[in-house]
XYZ file of C-alpha atoms in Angstrom:
752
model
C -3.749 -31.322 120.932
C -1.143 -33.724 119.188
C 0.706 -34.311 122.748
C -2.824 -35.207 124.289
C -2.686 -38.121 121.504
C 0.966 -38.844 122.102
C 0.006 -39.120 125.854
C -2.800 -41.358 124.944
C -0.918 -43.551 122.515
C 2.007 -44.101 125.690
C -0.897 -44.945 128.155
C -1.998 -47.635 125.483
C 1.373 -48.906 125.317
C 1.605 -48.724 129.130
C -1.410 -50.808 129.447
C -0.788 -53.423 127.028
C 2.647 -54.038 128.883
C 0.821 -54.295 132.342
C -1.612 -56.601 130.649
C 0.822 -59.146 129.530
C 3.412 -58.670 132.146
C 4.313 -61.836 134.649
C 2.811 -60.938 137.642
C 4.502 -63.906 139.691
C 7.727 -61.543 139.982
C 5.874 -59.484 142.542
C 5.343 -62.385 145.019
C 7.158 -62.077 148.262
C 7.100 -65.741 149.042
C 10.396 -67.938 148.221
C 9.341 -70.846 146.113
C 13.019 -72.206 145.111
C 13.686 -73.839 148.307
C 15.267 -77.279 147.706
C 12.701 -80.265 147.693
C 14.246 -82.371 150.462
C 13.945 -79.619 153.143
C 10.284 -79.569 152.687
C 7.563 -81.751 153.717
C 3.702 -82.422 153.176
C 2.690 -79.683 155.567
C 5.039 -77.165 154.470
C 3.814 -77.615 150.584
C 0.313 -77.279 151.622
C 1.373 -73.849 153.363
C 3.473 -72.951 150.076
C 0.590 -73.812 147.939
C -1.664 -71.317 150.013
C 0.728 -68.765 149.839
C 1.205 -69.087 146.510
C -2.143 -68.737 145.361
C -2.778 -66.036 148.056
C 0.145 -63.913 146.220
C -1.752 -64.879 142.861
C -4.701 -63.406 144.055
C -3.034 -60.219 145.375
C -0.861 -59.880 142.372
C -4.075 -60.029 139.811
C -5.483 -57.490 142.358
C -2.529 -55.138 142.264
C -2.766 -55.647 138.167
C -6.465 -54.768 138.191
C -5.742 -51.760 140.199
C -3.099 -50.380 138.116
C -4.997 -51.076 134.882
C -8.185 -49.273 136.118
C -5.932 -46.091 137.208
C -4.602 -46.290 133.607
C -8.305 -46.522 132.354
C -9.134 -43.853 134.029
C -6.749 -41.632 132.637
C -7.128 -42.936 129.551
C -11.062 -41.915 129.509
C -10.234 -38.393 130.489
C -7.678 -37.943 127.673
C -10.303 -39.126 125.326
C -12.942 -36.732 126.700
C -9.998 -34.063 126.417
C -9.271 -35.404 122.604
C -12.901 -35.450 121.651
C -13.403 -31.687 123.110
C -10.319 -30.588 121.411
C -11.521 -31.668 118.237
C -14.977 -30.574 118.587
C -13.494 -27.222 119.587
C -11.265 -27.253 116.202
C -14.166 -28.391 114.133
C -16.413 -25.689 115.513
C -13.545 -23.191 114.529
C -12.851 -24.543 110.976
C -16.573 -24.756 110.459
C -16.905 -20.947 111.264
C -13.700 -19.849 109.054
C -15.382 -21.548 105.840
C -18.086 -20.064 103.776
C -21.416 -20.914 104.346
C -21.523 -23.166 101.475
C -19.223 -25.571 102.993
C -20.173 -25.669 106.537
C -22.163 -28.950 107.781
C -26.008 -27.526 107.173
C -25.004 -26.652 103.603
C -23.554 -30.246 103.310
C -26.599 -31.534 104.973
C -28.692 -29.713 102.028
C -26.801 -30.776 99.477
C -26.933 -34.161 100.293
C -30.794 -33.694 100.671
C -30.637 -33.871 96.768
C -30.093 -37.636 96.578
C -33.521 -38.166 97.998
C -35.497 -35.370 96.323
C -38.393 -36.923 94.387
C -38.065 -34.117 91.872
C -34.889 -34.906 91.376
C -34.912 -38.809 91.671
C -38.324 -40.296 90.946
C -36.951 -43.689 91.087
C -37.187 -43.429 94.745
C -40.872 -44.571 94.342
C -39.394 -47.732 92.633
C -37.934 -50.924 93.635
C -35.674 -52.501 91.727
C -34.656 -56.217 90.730
C -31.567 -58.162 89.326
C -31.647 -59.425 85.966
C -29.454 -62.195 84.818
C -28.300 -63.063 81.571
C -26.188 -62.388 78.321
C -29.173 -61.014 75.999
C -29.569 -57.217 76.135
C -32.993 -55.848 77.804
C -36.291 -55.335 76.624
C -36.098 -51.536 76.454
C -32.619 -52.121 74.136
C -34.142 -54.269 71.612
C -36.894 -52.094 71.307
C -34.463 -49.310 71.039
C -32.782 -51.196 68.135
C -35.828 -51.474 66.115
C -37.195 -47.560 66.749
C -33.626 -46.539 65.611
C -33.763 -48.493 62.558
C -36.500 -46.539 61.708
C -35.327 -43.468 62.834
C -32.428 -43.532 60.578
C -34.136 -45.011 57.387
C -34.036 -42.060 55.419
C -30.681 -40.695 56.570
C -29.001 -44.208 55.814
C -30.465 -44.230 52.320
C -29.068 -40.810 51.680
C -25.563 -41.525 53.226
C -25.022 -44.830 51.100
C -26.724 -42.861 47.986
C -29.537 -45.847 47.498
C -33.629 -44.892 47.162
C -35.262 -44.809 50.590
C -37.766 -47.089 49.025
C -35.410 -49.675 48.607
C -34.012 -50.326 52.018
C -35.760 -52.495 54.368
C -34.982 -51.218 57.718
C -34.105 -54.653 59.046
C -30.678 -54.474 56.533
C -29.737 -51.393 58.216
C -26.350 -52.383 59.654
C -25.622 -51.588 63.481
C -23.179 -49.025 63.672
C -21.416 -48.262 66.757
C -18.800 -45.531 67.365
C -15.739 -46.583 69.403
C -13.900 -43.537 71.366
C -10.614 -44.315 72.893
C -9.225 -42.840 76.080
C -6.557 -40.232 76.032
C -7.922 -37.822 78.360
C -8.650 -34.018 76.966
C -6.930 -35.086 73.862
C -9.238 -37.897 73.130
C -12.379 -35.709 74.102
C -11.477 -32.968 71.928
C -10.608 -35.197 68.989
C -13.751 -37.196 69.520
C -15.655 -33.863 69.117
C -13.665 -33.014 66.102
C -14.639 -36.556 64.603
C -18.049 -36.397 65.562
C -18.824 -33.064 63.947
C -17.197 -33.951 60.628
C -19.351 -37.267 60.852
C -22.628 -35.110 61.264
C -22.139 -32.813 58.747
C -21.209 -35.848 56.594
C -24.419 -37.609 57.663
C -22.614 -40.298 59.378
C -23.496 -39.544 62.696
C -26.951 -39.564 62.209
C -26.864 -43.345 60.876
C -24.958 -44.450 64.011
C -26.522 -46.651 66.909
C -24.161 -47.247 69.474
C -21.821 -44.463 70.946
C -19.321 -46.609 72.864
C -16.543 -44.895 74.820
C -13.366 -45.376 77.072
C -12.222 -42.771 79.331
C -11.855 -39.479 77.887
C -13.860 -40.227 74.992
C -16.726 -40.885 77.612
C -16.733 -37.003 78.116
C -17.644 -36.102 74.475
C -20.003 -38.681 74.444
C -21.718 -37.463 78.048
C -21.936 -34.030 76.724
C -23.486 -35.043 73.588
C -26.067 -37.029 75.262
C -27.282 -34.373 78.197
C -27.298 -30.521 77.409
C -26.285 -30.828 73.734
C -29.044 -33.298 72.492
C -26.558 -34.922 69.982
C -24.889 -31.568 68.440
C -21.226 -31.763 68.736
C -20.956 -27.680 67.396
C -22.951 -26.853 71.082
C -20.489 -29.193 73.117
C -17.498 -27.146 71.285
C -18.839 -24.097 71.909
C -19.424 -25.101 75.701
C -15.979 -26.868 75.778
C -14.063 -23.408 74.586
C -15.333 -21.829 77.727
C -14.763 -24.667 80.099
C -11.228 -25.453 79.031
C -9.810 -21.854 79.615
C -9.235 -22.548 83.446
C -8.422 -25.634 85.035
C -10.953 -27.745 87.077
C -8.471 -28.454 89.670
C -8.276 -24.565 90.483
C -9.290 -24.042 94.122
C -10.400 -20.314 93.326
C -12.363 -21.607 90.324
C -14.148 -24.226 92.339
C -14.864 -21.908 95.283
C -15.939 -19.077 93.020
C -18.124 -21.761 91.674
C -19.767 -23.176 94.885
C -20.158 -19.384 96.272
C -21.975 -18.129 93.316
C -23.873 -20.810 91.994
C -25.549 -22.242 95.267
C -27.959 -24.162 93.720
C -26.103 -25.819 90.867
C -23.476 -26.473 93.240
C -25.505 -28.585 95.434
C -26.557 -30.869 92.233
C -22.807 -31.184 91.502
C -21.466 -32.256 94.831
C -24.642 -34.052 96.173
C -23.540 -37.465 96.083
C -20.275 -36.536 97.526
C -22.168 -34.768 100.554
C -24.463 -37.895 100.643
C -21.961 -40.365 101.125
C -19.948 -38.152 103.688
C -22.898 -38.605 105.652
C -23.722 -41.869 105.115
C -19.829 -42.653 106.333
C -20.487 -40.872 109.352
C -23.575 -42.830 110.043
C -21.736 -46.196 109.322
C -18.926 -45.401 112.177
C -21.607 -44.728 114.694
C -23.631 -47.956 113.739
C -22.636 -50.540 116.156
C -21.054 -52.850 113.237
C -20.828 -56.533 113.822
C -20.363 -55.540 117.543
C -21.594 -57.833 120.335
C -22.380 -55.182 122.405
C -25.455 -54.218 120.569
C -28.584 -54.257 122.894
C -32.066 -55.381 122.010
C -33.001 -51.843 122.497
C -30.399 -50.711 119.568
C -31.788 -53.157 117.581
C -35.267 -52.309 118.314
C -34.601 -48.653 117.049
C -32.455 -49.649 114.280
C -35.463 -51.507 112.620
C -37.962 -48.730 113.842
C -35.790 -46.549 111.681
C -35.827 -48.848 108.654
C -39.662 -49.584 109.022
C -40.557 -45.517 109.517
C -38.050 -44.551 106.609
C -39.603 -47.580 104.231
C -43.366 -46.438 105.613
C -42.536 -43.092 104.294
C -42.091 -44.248 101.091
C -45.251 -46.339 100.778
C -47.076 -43.479 101.977
C -45.400 -41.547 99.074
C -46.542 -44.105 96.536
C -50.125 -44.387 97.718
C -50.626 -40.623 97.580
C -49.040 -40.562 94.083
C -51.609 -43.597 92.814
C -54.693 -41.571 94.645
C -53.313 -38.354 92.824
C -53.302 -40.422 89.366
C -56.727 -41.729 89.872
C -58.486 -38.472 90.767
C -56.753 -36.935 87.596
C -58.195 -39.496 85.771
C -61.632 -39.734 87.557
C -62.217 -36.734 89.359
C -63.791 -37.289 92.710
C -62.973 -41.320 92.855
C -60.821 -41.022 95.646
C -60.420 -39.365 98.952
C -57.350 -37.399 98.319
C -55.371 -36.890 101.784
C -52.805 -33.987 102.256
C -49.702 -34.743 100.389
C -46.856 -36.428 102.790
C -43.988 -34.336 103.908
C -40.799 -34.605 101.925
C -38.381 -37.418 103.146
C -35.347 -35.906 105.092
C -31.586 -36.962 105.425
C -31.973 -37.574 109.073
C -34.742 -40.678 108.354
C -32.431 -41.924 105.525
C -29.424 -41.694 107.753
C -31.458 -43.728 110.435
C -32.416 -46.399 108.100
C -28.729 -46.765 107.120
C -27.758 -47.338 110.317
C -30.221 -50.475 110.595
C -28.681 -51.915 107.812
C -24.944 -51.289 108.146
C -24.368 -53.974 110.351
C -24.595 -56.451 107.593
C -23.730 -54.029 104.630
C -20.025 -52.251 104.548
C -20.329 -48.673 103.619
C -18.365 -47.591 100.140
C -15.371 -45.188 101.213
C -14.897 -42.070 99.497
C -11.958 -41.495 97.645
C -10.252 -38.986 95.064
C -12.370 -40.180 92.396
C -15.268 -39.165 93.611
C -14.069 -35.491 93.663
C -12.704 -36.234 90.607
C -15.826 -36.949 89.018
C -17.625 -33.809 90.540
C -14.891 -31.731 89.259
C -15.625 -33.450 85.701
C -19.176 -33.162 85.852
C -18.922 -29.421 86.902
C -16.415 -28.922 83.597
C -17.782 -30.563 81.425
C -21.759 -31.360 81.954
C -22.463 -27.962 83.301
C -23.134 -25.994 80.004
C -20.844 -22.963 79.694
C -22.080 -19.921 77.504
C -20.239 -17.438 76.188
C -21.207 -13.721 77.373
C -20.920 -10.670 75.428
C -18.844 -8.714 78.008
C -15.733 -9.462 79.463
C -17.442 -11.458 82.327
C -16.644 -15.514 82.708
C -19.136 -17.773 80.891
C -22.613 -18.192 82.528
C -23.601 -21.519 83.548
C -26.522 -23.707 82.965
C -27.481 -27.299 84.490
C -30.637 -29.218 83.984
C -30.968 -31.289 87.264
C -31.874 -34.327 84.744
C -28.486 -34.836 84.043
C -27.218 -35.600 87.456
C -28.550 -39.218 86.384
C -27.515 -41.532 83.688
C -30.717 -42.789 83.430
C -32.134 -39.291 82.241
C -30.365 -40.104 78.987
C -33.073 -42.713 77.861
C -35.466 -40.098 77.099
C -33.997 -39.339 73.724
C -33.068 -42.915 73.241
C -36.308 -44.231 73.912
C -37.515 -42.892 70.682
C -34.402 -43.848 68.806
C -33.416 -39.932 68.212
C -29.989 -40.725 69.230
C -27.631 -43.606 69.534
C -27.431 -45.339 72.484
C -24.463 -44.359 74.735
C -22.356 -47.248 76.549
C -19.935 -45.956 79.308
C -17.364 -48.428 80.522
C -15.273 -49.369 83.145
C -13.495 -52.383 84.639
C -13.345 -54.498 87.632
C -9.803 -55.908 88.476
C -10.394 -59.505 89.617
C -7.274 -60.530 91.220
C -7.854 -64.439 92.148
C -7.943 -66.353 94.854
C -4.570 -65.478 96.512
C -2.872 -62.561 95.946
C 0.262 -63.440 96.627
C 0.578 -66.758 94.500
C 2.840 -65.972 91.434
C 1.300 -69.245 89.719
C -1.901 -67.718 90.076
C -0.894 -64.593 88.068
C -2.700 -65.501 85.406
C -6.060 -65.612 87.353
C -5.441 -61.634 87.276
C -7.586 -60.046 84.946
C -9.858 -57.038 84.179
C -13.690 -57.847 84.117
C -15.773 -54.988 81.797
C -18.756 -53.439 83.181
C -21.056 -51.144 81.009
C -23.208 -48.149 81.822
C -26.234 -47.511 79.400
C -29.102 -45.526 80.012
C -31.318 -48.748 80.849
C -28.664 -50.926 82.786
C -25.613 -50.984 84.554
C -23.679 -54.515 84.649
C -21.268 -57.088 84.129
C -20.340 -58.028 80.431
C -18.249 -60.929 81.832
C -20.964 -62.330 84.143
C -24.221 -61.364 82.579
C -25.390 -59.542 85.765
C -27.574 -56.552 85.240
C -29.469 -53.984 87.424
C -31.637 -50.605 86.041
C -29.328 -47.651 85.739
C -31.789 -45.870 88.359
C -31.229 -48.297 90.852
C -27.535 -48.152 90.676
C -25.717 -47.073 94.100
C -28.542 -48.889 96.371
C -27.233 -51.281 98.686
C -28.564 -54.792 97.734
C -28.309 -58.034 99.319
C -29.178 -61.361 97.432
C -31.254 -58.968 95.004
C -33.300 -57.398 97.528
C -32.368 -53.415 97.884
C -31.580 -52.665 101.361
C -33.040 -48.830 101.585
C -33.739 -46.594 98.763
C -31.446 -43.674 97.797
C -30.956 -41.767 94.431
C -29.351 -43.045 91.682
C -25.835 -42.605 91.521
C -24.100 -39.608 90.291
C -23.478 -39.407 86.996
C -20.324 -37.403 88.189
C -19.117 -40.502 89.764
C -20.049 -42.675 86.703
C -18.075 -40.122 84.468
C -14.757 -40.483 87.514
C -14.879 -44.300 87.333
C -14.811 -44.297 83.542
C -11.904 -42.073 83.100
C -9.621 -42.819 86.479
C -6.459 -43.842 84.857
C -4.708 -42.820 87.815
C -6.037 -45.708 89.689
C -4.009 -47.640 87.604
C -1.738 -50.531 88.693
C 2.117 -50.244 89.730
C 2.565 -52.286 86.643
C 0.480 -49.962 84.267
C 2.579 -47.000 85.593
C 5.418 -48.792 84.837
C 4.708 -49.741 81.335
C 4.326 -45.744 80.741
C 7.871 -45.198 81.483
C 8.673 -48.207 79.527
C 7.187 -47.427 76.174
C 8.248 -43.848 76.702
C 12.012 -44.919 76.807
C 14.635 -46.292 73.910
C 14.413 -49.933 72.856
C 17.915 -50.380 74.381
C 16.582 -49.363 77.788
C 13.424 -51.366 77.290
C 15.724 -54.613 77.138
C 17.636 -53.714 80.072
C 14.268 -53.104 82.102
C 12.742 -56.665 80.932
C 14.484 -58.917 83.555
C 13.068 -56.384 86.448
C 10.010 -56.170 84.868
C 9.690 -60.066 84.963
C 10.659 -60.624 88.410
C 8.066 -58.072 89.837
C 5.621 -58.527 87.333
C 2.857 -60.483 89.481
C 3.147 -58.089 92.352
C 2.960 -54.774 90.447
C 0.011 -56.283 88.541
C -2.158 -56.353 91.686
C -1.204 -53.133 93.473
C -3.266 -50.016 93.031
C -1.640 -47.034 95.068
C -4.699 -44.883 94.351
C -7.849 -46.708 95.440
C -10.484 -47.192 92.495
C -13.993 -45.905 92.999
C -15.971 -47.708 95.400
C -19.926 -48.257 95.855
C -22.334 -50.873 96.687
C -21.955 -54.122 94.777
C -25.630 -54.612 93.745
C -24.645 -58.580 93.049
C -24.080 -59.213 96.675
C -24.722 -62.464 97.868
C -26.646 -63.041 94.490
C -28.070 -66.694 93.897
C -25.893 -68.070 91.091
C -25.304 -71.450 89.501
C -21.709 -70.289 88.374
C -18.507 -69.502 90.151
C -17.647 -66.518 88.535
C -21.092 -64.896 89.324
C -20.419 -66.548 92.818
C -17.052 -64.749 92.972
C -18.562 -61.494 92.174
C -21.347 -61.680 94.810
C -19.185 -62.413 97.458
C -18.139 -58.877 98.232
C -20.459 -56.281 99.484
C -18.525 -53.284 97.692
C -17.935 -53.482 93.997
C -14.514 -51.184 92.849
C -14.176 -50.212 89.319
C -11.661 -48.068 87.518
C -10.822 -47.013 83.957
C -11.377 -49.792 81.174
C -8.362 -48.269 79.448
C -6.468 -50.622 82.045
C -7.236 -53.665 79.844
C -7.890 -52.067 76.485
C -8.320 -48.224 75.158
C -11.065 -49.083 72.585
C -14.396 -50.440 73.663
C -14.274 -53.299 71.864
C -16.071 -55.710 74.625
C -19.690 -54.028 74.774
C -19.810 -53.356 70.973
C -18.531 -57.155 70.050
C -21.220 -58.637 72.409
C -22.839 -61.270 70.192
C -26.774 -60.466 71.453
C -25.766 -57.057 70.421
C -25.292 -57.492 66.743
C -23.291 -54.567 65.990
C -22.072 -54.596 62.292
C -19.793 -51.750 61.653
C -17.292 -50.518 64.589
C -15.752 -47.185 63.557
C -12.603 -46.798 66.270
C -11.419 -43.224 66.740
C -8.113 -43.562 68.349
C -6.463 -41.088 70.009
C -4.126 -43.042 72.390
C -0.825 -41.825 73.183
C 2.162 -44.290 71.747
C -0.310 -45.421 69.212
C 1.252 -47.971 66.948
C 3.035 -49.750 69.948
C -0.606 -50.185 71.230
C -2.371 -53.807 71.770
C -5.344 -52.975 71.600
C -6.314 -55.239 68.707
C -4.427 -57.799 69.966
C -6.463 -57.783 73.344
C -10.094 -57.311 71.407
C -9.034 -60.549 69.486
C -7.961 -62.416 72.736
C -11.337 -60.991 74.328
C -13.311 -62.373 71.252
C -11.821 -65.903 71.531
C -12.384 -66.088 75.404
C -16.266 -65.032 74.573
C -16.518 -67.042 71.656
C -17.383 -63.875 69.485
C -17.089 -65.968 65.774
C -17.544 -62.749 63.626
C -14.233 -60.989 64.760
C -11.727 -60.326 61.919
C -9.209 -62.731 63.118
C -5.755 -61.862 62.679
C -6.257 -58.218 61.883
C -3.710 -55.706 63.016
C -3.250 -51.973 61.870
C 0.331 -51.390 62.768
C 3.683 -53.792 62.187
C 5.162 -53.438 65.446
C 4.083 -56.156 67.784
C 2.602 -55.375 71.285
C 5.131 -54.644 74.009
C 5.283 -57.431 76.899
C 2.151 -58.905 75.913
C 0.584 -61.684 78.285
C 0.895 -65.128 78.345
C -2.602 -65.533 76.882
C -2.343 -62.760 74.444
C 1.729 -64.140 73.052
C 0.107 -67.639 72.530
C -3.073 -66.522 70.540
C -0.905 -64.134 68.465
C 1.498 -67.100 67.668
C -1.486 -69.161 66.502
C -3.515 -66.363 64.297
C -0.760 -64.376 63.345
C 1.463 -66.777 61.284
C 2.084 -65.537 57.855
C 0.250 -62.309 58.289
C 3.288 -60.091 58.731
C 3.381 -58.993 55.247
C -0.433 -57.905 55.844
C 0.519 -55.918 58.696
C 3.542 -54.286 57.121
C 1.188 -53.386 54.084
C -1.491 -51.759 56.601
C 1.472 -49.895 58.268
C 2.571 -48.740 55.164
C -0.678 -47.394 54.026
C -1.031 -45.280 57.308
C 2.133 -43.660 57.409
C 3.461 -43.477 53.705
C 0.345 -43.206 51.701
C -1.160 -40.731 54.124
C -4.566 -42.984 54.622
C -6.403 -41.885 57.848
C -8.951 -44.995 57.819
C -8.009 -48.549 57.543
C -10.869 -50.809 56.778
C -10.974 -54.721 58.242
C -13.797 -56.699 57.214
C -12.241 -60.274 56.484
C -10.262 -62.311 58.561
C -6.899 -62.462 57.699
C -5.689 -65.678 59.766
C -7.810 -68.762 61.144
C -10.064 -68.694 63.995
C -8.993 -70.327 67.132
C -12.240 -70.882 67.718
C -14.357 -74.414 67.049
C -15.896 -74.442 63.439
C -19.186 -72.809 63.420
C -22.156 -74.453 61.620
C -22.829 -71.729 59.102
C -19.818 -69.185 58.015
C -20.500 -65.951 60.108
C -20.504 -62.383 58.790
C -17.516 -60.705 60.234
C -17.665 -57.510 61.726
C -16.375 -54.683 59.655
C -13.788 -52.402 61.594
C -12.908 -48.955 60.478
C -9.603 -47.992 62.208
C -9.221 -43.948 62.163
C -6.119 -43.164 64.116
C -5.099 -39.452 65.491
C -2.083 -38.883 63.436
C -0.846 -35.500 61.727
C -1.866 -34.941 58.209
C 0.544 -33.038 55.495
C -2.741 -31.780 53.773
C -3.818 -30.244 56.888
C -3.820 -26.298 57.631
C -0.771 -26.901 60.034
C 1.014 -29.396 58.378
C 3.462 -29.911 61.460
C 1.085 -30.068 64.076
C 1.369 -33.646 65.568
C -0.696 -34.405 68.955
C 1.174 -37.046 70.049
C 4.213 -34.221 70.541
C 2.008 -31.345 71.454
C 2.571 -30.368 74.975
C -0.826 -29.008 75.240
C -2.123 -32.367 74.044
C -0.965 -34.057 77.196
C -3.345 -36.957 78.465
C -3.995 -34.619 81.998
C -3.810 -31.386 80.831
C -7.193 -29.672 81.259
C -6.593 -26.108 80.537
C -6.254 -25.182 76.550
C -6.788 -21.935 75.047
C -9.492 -21.450 71.972
C -6.819 -21.789 69.392
C -5.412 -25.294 70.888
C -9.247 -26.461 70.979
C -9.785 -25.640 67.500
C -6.608 -26.824 66.165
C -6.894 -30.512 67.590
C -10.723 -30.631 66.704
C -9.603 -29.221 63.567
C -7.249 -31.902 62.601
C -9.535 -34.673 63.687
C -12.322 -33.336 61.347
C -9.848 -32.911 58.194
C -8.949 -36.610 58.828
C -12.377 -37.954 58.980
C -13.888 -35.729 55.799
C -10.488 -37.166 54.018
C -11.822 -40.733 54.701
C -15.748 -39.776 54.280
C -15.839 -41.802 50.707
C -13.689 -44.970 52.021
C -16.184 -45.210 55.264
C -19.360 -44.854 52.968
C -18.205 -47.854 50.875
C -17.403 -49.771 53.569
C -20.735 -48.974 55.233
C -22.706 -49.972 51.892
C -20.734 -53.160 51.549
C -21.906 -53.950 55.150
C -25.471 -52.898 54.030
C -25.216 -55.662 51.269
C -23.948 -58.480 53.239
C -26.352 -58.067 55.710
C -29.210 -58.106 53.235
C -27.727 -60.851 51.414
C -27.687 -62.965 54.651
C -31.239 -62.113 55.412
C -32.493 -63.224 52.121
C -30.367 -66.625 52.165
C -31.662 -67.523 55.415
C -35.291 -66.496 54.314
C -34.793 -68.428 51.468
C -35.335 -66.032 48.786
């Protein structure tokens, strides 16, 4: 088929040359006679012959182009036939689970009402910085649920504690791939045994720790021991093994359809969009009528389903009150594709990317529960179909039984001119958070219900209904570190080389900084922008809504600790427990960037000037450098003291509960209570059973290594548990102080 394509390419080139050729060269009439030898009559004759020759030349040109066009049409047909034949051969070579029919059945799960009951609901966009109503209710229910556990943890009589005074504790899990996941589980195991986990209100995570939080909030129901048991089995094989994946698809057909449903649906939608006449002037009225009819038919089916469900509910409550009609037939993927073609003229289609597959593989490895069997066979696999939806995690959150999970990602805003170095400061990362209730932008204050995330929206109105975006896609976006900018990739090398080499690299990085900062070699996770063309009174929100697609990537591009969602003033978090499993931990600018974010967003409660490490961040941004200069003057001795406590005194939890520098914000009317930040870095411990084990240097702890032995899982999880247990009394005291400060603050404002 390649020679056909080559001939077609040559013909395309020839046709272009013929189209733009100077055809006056093909006229036989002499036009260069001296002007003095001509007269008026001959001039007229010459003009007539020139016009005639021009007509002949155009006719000749048209004939040649028609002949080329005929050959091109034949070649196109041959190429299409060859492609179809090749595809047919390949399809028959594939196992049944990967053929077209299976893909269509797989995609059907995205519009299955049993899996996606939200298909019967119509969504809307919420604007504002406040937390949603469901979250506000959750905070109250969680406080009542943990009342006794909190009293026991701080050693106070339960009757002496007002639930309003219980500090809101948020866990901040870092990125770091599978190292961060295992370490987070080890820390959570120790917190669970000590009673601290039962007092937590929010589980926030970046990248790798998201996987631990996801498992805790799905099949494990908050039990880290259950997750570790599954991880022991899941980590024995690589999730990128084609043999392992093929075996999973072949032997677990129904489960595989749940795992890969979103990819299959997006693939079919992409195919539908390529056949839809997007922005084409050749679209006929018949095309428009057919598309409108398809959309109306699909929406009509949804309406019929809602009507049937309503009548059924009334009949259950009041038997015989309605004349029950027969249940509508299930919606089909063909109906969805027909409806999709009706809107693809105005809404772009999200492209499939490597992140989609990556997310599905993560879901298969970490959310599909792996249960060890007694015999030598591999683990048995279990999957509750609810867990394909993030919104399903609200079941335990609704009653305050578990903390609220907060998954994170960032959007890279590059500014209005990608090529203008003067506008490099416009390039920044904007934080998005995913909770069981809402998905949206922290920076813009724009939100959509989690169950509606994934639907195409225009001006706040959904274009058609499709199931909630697959939770695997969210996990993929939240941990897509490989979508980093060129600058971030260079910085990985920069941090790994000696200081002398860094000095030599600095001039080069200064020259190429802006260009490398905005370039992402691997495209990020892209889906419909729920805020497309949303009415807005701010330029920032208008910019967010200017594009039909939304691209999100690993929040570790900006900060490897999820300070942003936990520092939102309207959320009111009082204690942040940072579990930092980052690589190159001592030179990471996470606190400097958190401080810059707090300054930009007016977070008065940040403990200004605090840093756990004495080393200055490598190559800080201009804004970070200016903020450091204004807030860190005179604090170096404090930073050196903190560094000494961690390294020399074997302290594995540093408490920051007071600012050590002046706030860059305008002076508040009343002195705010500082957020208490507890920082627990993943470091070796000389008192651990294996004192020589250092996660920083152990090969198996590499960020992207996904194949671990059970002994390796235990070693890292045990170290994280050991460090947490060693520091639990320091943590207990810090939480108790936060409680007393919150109580005193309430009593003061109540005048008591």
